[in-house]
Structure formats: structure tokens, C-alpha cells
mmCIF file of C-alpha atoms in Angstrom:
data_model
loop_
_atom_site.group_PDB
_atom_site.id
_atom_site.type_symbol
_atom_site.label_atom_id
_atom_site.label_comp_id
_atom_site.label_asym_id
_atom_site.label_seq_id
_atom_site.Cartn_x
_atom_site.Cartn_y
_atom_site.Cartn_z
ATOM 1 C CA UNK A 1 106.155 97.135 91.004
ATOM 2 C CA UNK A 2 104.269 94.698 93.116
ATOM 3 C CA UNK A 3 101.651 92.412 91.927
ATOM 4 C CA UNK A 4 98.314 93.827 90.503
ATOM 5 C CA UNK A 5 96.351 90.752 92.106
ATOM 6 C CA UNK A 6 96.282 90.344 95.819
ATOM 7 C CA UNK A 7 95.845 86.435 94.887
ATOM 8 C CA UNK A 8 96.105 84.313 91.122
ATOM 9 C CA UNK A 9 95.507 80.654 91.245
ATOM 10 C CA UNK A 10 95.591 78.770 87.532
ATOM 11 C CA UNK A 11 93.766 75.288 87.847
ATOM 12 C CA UNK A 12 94.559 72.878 84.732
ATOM 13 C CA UNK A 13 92.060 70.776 83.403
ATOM 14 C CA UNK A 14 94.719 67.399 83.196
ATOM 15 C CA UNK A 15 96.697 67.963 86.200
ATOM 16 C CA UNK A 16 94.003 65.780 88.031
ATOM 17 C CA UNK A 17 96.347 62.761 89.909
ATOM 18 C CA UNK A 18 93.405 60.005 89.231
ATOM 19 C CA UNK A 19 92.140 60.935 85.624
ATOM 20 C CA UNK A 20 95.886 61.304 84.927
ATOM 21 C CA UNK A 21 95.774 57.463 85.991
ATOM 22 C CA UNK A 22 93.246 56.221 84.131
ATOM 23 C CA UNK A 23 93.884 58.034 80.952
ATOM 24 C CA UNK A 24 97.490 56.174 81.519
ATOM 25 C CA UNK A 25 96.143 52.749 82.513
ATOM 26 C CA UNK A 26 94.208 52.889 79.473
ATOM 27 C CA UNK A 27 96.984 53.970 76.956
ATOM 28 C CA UNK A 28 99.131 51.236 78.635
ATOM 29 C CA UNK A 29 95.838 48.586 78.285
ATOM 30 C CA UNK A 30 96.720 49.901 74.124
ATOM 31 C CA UNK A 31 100.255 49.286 73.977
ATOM 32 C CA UNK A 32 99.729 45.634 75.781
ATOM 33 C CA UNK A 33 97.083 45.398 73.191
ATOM 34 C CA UNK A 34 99.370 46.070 70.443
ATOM 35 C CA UNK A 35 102.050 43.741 71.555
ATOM 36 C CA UNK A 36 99.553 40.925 72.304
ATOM 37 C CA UNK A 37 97.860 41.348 69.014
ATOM 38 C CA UNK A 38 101.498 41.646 66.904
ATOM 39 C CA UNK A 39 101.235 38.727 64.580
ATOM 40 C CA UNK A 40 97.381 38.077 64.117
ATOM 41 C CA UNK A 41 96.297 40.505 61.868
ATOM 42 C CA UNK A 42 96.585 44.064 60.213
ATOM 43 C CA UNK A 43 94.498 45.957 62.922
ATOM 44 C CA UNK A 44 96.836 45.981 65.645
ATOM 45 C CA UNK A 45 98.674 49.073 64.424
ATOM 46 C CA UNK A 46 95.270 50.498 65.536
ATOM 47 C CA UNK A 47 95.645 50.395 69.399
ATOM 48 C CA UNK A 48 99.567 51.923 68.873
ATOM 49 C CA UNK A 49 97.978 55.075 66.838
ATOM 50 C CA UNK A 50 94.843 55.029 69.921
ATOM 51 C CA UNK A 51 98.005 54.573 72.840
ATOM 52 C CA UNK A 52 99.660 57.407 71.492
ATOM 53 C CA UNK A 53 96.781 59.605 70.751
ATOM 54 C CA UNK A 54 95.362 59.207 74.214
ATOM 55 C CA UNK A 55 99.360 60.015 75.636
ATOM 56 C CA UNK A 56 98.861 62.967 73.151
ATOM 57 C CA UNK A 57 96.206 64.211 74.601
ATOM 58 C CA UNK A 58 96.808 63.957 78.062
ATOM 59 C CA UNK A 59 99.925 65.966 77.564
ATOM 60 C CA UNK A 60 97.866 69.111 75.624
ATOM 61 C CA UNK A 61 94.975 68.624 78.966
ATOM 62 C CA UNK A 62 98.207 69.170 81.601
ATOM 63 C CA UNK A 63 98.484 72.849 80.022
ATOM 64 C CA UNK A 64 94.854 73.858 79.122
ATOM 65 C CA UNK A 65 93.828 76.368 81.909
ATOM 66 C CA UNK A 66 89.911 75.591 83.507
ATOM 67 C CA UNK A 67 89.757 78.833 85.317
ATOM 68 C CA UNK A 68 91.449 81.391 86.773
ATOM 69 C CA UNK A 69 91.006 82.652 90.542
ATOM 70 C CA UNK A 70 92.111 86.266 91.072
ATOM 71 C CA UNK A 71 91.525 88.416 93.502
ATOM 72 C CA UNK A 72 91.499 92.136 93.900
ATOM 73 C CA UNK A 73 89.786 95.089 95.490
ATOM 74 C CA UNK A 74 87.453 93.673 97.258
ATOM 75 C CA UNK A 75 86.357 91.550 94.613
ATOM 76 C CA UNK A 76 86.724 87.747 93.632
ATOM 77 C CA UNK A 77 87.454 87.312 89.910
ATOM 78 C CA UNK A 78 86.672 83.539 88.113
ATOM 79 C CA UNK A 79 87.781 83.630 84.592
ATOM 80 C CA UNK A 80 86.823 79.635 82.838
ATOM 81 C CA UNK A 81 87.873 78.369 79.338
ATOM 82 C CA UNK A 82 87.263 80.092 76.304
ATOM 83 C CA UNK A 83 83.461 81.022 75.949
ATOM 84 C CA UNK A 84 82.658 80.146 80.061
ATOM 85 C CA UNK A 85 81.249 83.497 81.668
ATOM 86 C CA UNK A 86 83.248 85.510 83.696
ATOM 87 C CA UNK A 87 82.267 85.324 87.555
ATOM 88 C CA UNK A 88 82.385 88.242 90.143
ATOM 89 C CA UNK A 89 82.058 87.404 93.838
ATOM 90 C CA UNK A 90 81.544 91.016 95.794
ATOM 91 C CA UNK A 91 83.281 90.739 99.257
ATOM 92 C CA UNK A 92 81.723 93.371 100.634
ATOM 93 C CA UNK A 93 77.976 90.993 100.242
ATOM 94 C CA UNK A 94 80.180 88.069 101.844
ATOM 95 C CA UNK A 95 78.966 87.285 105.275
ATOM 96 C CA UNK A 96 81.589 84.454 105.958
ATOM 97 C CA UNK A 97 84.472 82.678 104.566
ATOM 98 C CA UNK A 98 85.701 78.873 105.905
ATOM 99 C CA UNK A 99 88.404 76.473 104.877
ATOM 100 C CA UNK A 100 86.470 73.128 103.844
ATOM 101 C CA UNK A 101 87.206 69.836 101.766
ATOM 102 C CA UNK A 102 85.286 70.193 98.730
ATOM 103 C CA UNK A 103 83.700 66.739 98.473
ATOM 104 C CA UNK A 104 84.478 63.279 100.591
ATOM 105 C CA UNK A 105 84.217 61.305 97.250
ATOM 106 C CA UNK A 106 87.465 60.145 95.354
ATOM 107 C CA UNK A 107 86.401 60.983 92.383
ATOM 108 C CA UNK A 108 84.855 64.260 91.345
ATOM 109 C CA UNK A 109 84.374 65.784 88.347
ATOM 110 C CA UNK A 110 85.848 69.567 87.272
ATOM 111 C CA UNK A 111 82.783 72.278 87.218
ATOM 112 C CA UNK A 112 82.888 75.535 86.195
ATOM 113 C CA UNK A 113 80.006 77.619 87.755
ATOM 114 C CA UNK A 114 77.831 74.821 88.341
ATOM 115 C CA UNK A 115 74.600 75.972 90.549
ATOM 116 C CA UNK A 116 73.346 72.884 92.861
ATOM 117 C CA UNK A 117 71.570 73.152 95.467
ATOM 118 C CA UNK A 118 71.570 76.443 97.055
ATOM 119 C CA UNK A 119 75.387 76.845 96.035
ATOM 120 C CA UNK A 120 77.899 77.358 92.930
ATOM 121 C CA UNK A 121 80.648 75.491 92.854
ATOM 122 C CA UNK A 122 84.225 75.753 91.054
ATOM 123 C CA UNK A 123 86.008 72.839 90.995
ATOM 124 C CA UNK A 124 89.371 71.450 88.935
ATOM 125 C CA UNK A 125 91.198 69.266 91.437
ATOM 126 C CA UNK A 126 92.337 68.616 94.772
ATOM 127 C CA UNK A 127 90.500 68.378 97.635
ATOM 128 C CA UNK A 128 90.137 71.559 99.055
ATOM 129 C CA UNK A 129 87.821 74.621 98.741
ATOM 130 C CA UNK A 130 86.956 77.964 100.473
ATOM 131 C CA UNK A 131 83.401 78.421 101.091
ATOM 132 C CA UNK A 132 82.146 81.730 101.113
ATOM 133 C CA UNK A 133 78.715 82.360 102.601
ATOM 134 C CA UNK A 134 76.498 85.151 101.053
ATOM 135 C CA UNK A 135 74.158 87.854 103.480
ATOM 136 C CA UNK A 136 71.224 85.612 101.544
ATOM 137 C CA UNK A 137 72.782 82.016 102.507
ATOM 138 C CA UNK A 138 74.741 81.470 98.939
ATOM 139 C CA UNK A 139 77.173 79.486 99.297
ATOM 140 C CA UNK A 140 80.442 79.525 96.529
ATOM 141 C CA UNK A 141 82.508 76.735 96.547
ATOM 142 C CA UNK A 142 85.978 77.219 94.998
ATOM 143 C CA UNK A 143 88.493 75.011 94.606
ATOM 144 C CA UNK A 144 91.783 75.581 95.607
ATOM 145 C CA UNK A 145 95.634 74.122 95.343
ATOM 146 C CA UNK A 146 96.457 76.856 97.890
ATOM 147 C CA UNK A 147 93.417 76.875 100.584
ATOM 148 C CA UNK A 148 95.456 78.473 103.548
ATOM 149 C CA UNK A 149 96.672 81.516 101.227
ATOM 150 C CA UNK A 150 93.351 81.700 99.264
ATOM 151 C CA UNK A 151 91.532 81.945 102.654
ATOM 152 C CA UNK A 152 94.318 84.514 104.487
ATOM 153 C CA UNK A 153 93.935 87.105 101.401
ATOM 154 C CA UNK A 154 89.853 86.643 101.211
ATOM 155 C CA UNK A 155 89.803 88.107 105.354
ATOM 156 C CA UNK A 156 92.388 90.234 104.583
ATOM 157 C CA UNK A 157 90.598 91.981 101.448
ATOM 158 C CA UNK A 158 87.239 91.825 103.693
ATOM 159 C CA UNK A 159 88.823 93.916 106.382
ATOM 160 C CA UNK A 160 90.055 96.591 104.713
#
């Protein structure tokens, strides 16, 4: 049996390289904290419980699925967390598709069917995105782990 989607991407909320960083950097600025602070008083025990609550948490983030990208019959299929609505692109109202970077900034923030300016946008991490260009000038912006495959199975669905 082959695969019922022509193309499934997960994107994970904490699998983000820089906030991985930070949330590190500040779990580390804890335990150096708690070392620092050892014989002064009772509250140090305080940044050990924060340093391992914020390692805690960044280890439930790395599996909690943002969206799902699937795509099938002619359709594109956007499936967020929990209560987020469930978006579907028609190809056949698609008027172009291009491979783009999704923002030149280093730091951008995950969206989920955020509407700005004349486009949505999808976003969870990385740097790339497909573009897809409506007949009325939409553009969707979806970000992608896998832009040359996402892109390659978008024309191919499109075609037929």
C-alpha cells in the first residue's frame, strides 16, 4: 500500500536551533546561580527547581507538533495544535508556486495562520518557505524543513 499523502511534513514547536539556545543559556544562567548562591541563604534551591523546570520543558516543546503539512488531491492540508483551525489551500485556484527564504531576520517567531499584509503565513522553523500565489494575488507562506520536495509534489499535484 503506498502512502495516502502525496507529501506530510510535522513541524515541532521546540525543535527551533536558537530558542533551543536561549531556553539552555538560561537554565545554565540557573544552575551557575545555584552554585554561586550555595552557602548564603535558603533560596538558592529555587534557581535548581527553575533550571530543571525550564530543561523540563524544553524537552516536552521538542515533541509537541505546531502543524501538520499534508498534501493530497489537489489540495494543501494545514492541521495546527489542538483548537487552531484547519486550513485548505485549493491547487487548482493556485496561479504560482516559488521556493523562497521565509524571512532575512535571525529570529522569527512560529505563526500559525497569521494574515499580514496581503498574505498568510505558516511558520515553525528554518528558513525556508514555498510561496504560493493565488489567481487574486494571495500569497501563503509555508514553512518548510523540506522546501525542494514540498515544492516538486505542489507542481506535480498542479499538473495532473
Amino acid at each position: 500500500m503506498g502512502n495516502r499523502y502525496a507529501f506530510l511534513e510535522k513541524q515541532y514547536i521546540g525543535r527551533d536551533y536558537i530558542r533551543i539556545c536561549i531556553r539552555l543559556v538560561m537554565s545554565a544562567f540557573c544552575f551557575a546561580a545555584y552554585v554561586y548562591e550555595r552557602d548564603r541563604d535558603n533560596t538558592q534551591d529555587l534557581f535548581l527547581v527553575v533550571g530543571f523546570g525550564i530543561i523540563g520543558v524544553s524537552i516536552i516543546l521538542l515533541f509537541m507538533i505546531q502543524y501538520k503539512t499534508m498534501i493530497e488531491d489537489k489540495k494543501i492540508i494545514i492541521e495546527g495544535l489542538w483548537s487552531a483551525r484547519k486550513v485548505e489551500i485549493d491547487l487548482n485556484t493556485i496561479k504560482s508556486v516559488r521556493k523562497d527564504t521565509y524571512s532575512n531576520y535571525l529570529f522569527n517567531n512560529p505563526v500559525y495562520n497569521l494574515h499580514r499584509k496581503g498574505s498568510v503565513r505558516f511558520y515553525s522553523s528554518g528558513k525556508d518557505a514555498v510561496v504560493l500565489t493565488d489567481r487574486d494575488g494571495f500569497e501563503y507562506f509555508i514553512g518548510t524543513q523540506r522546501p525542494n520536495e514540498m515544492y516538486l509534489v505542489i507542481k506535480d499535484q498542479m499538473k495532473s
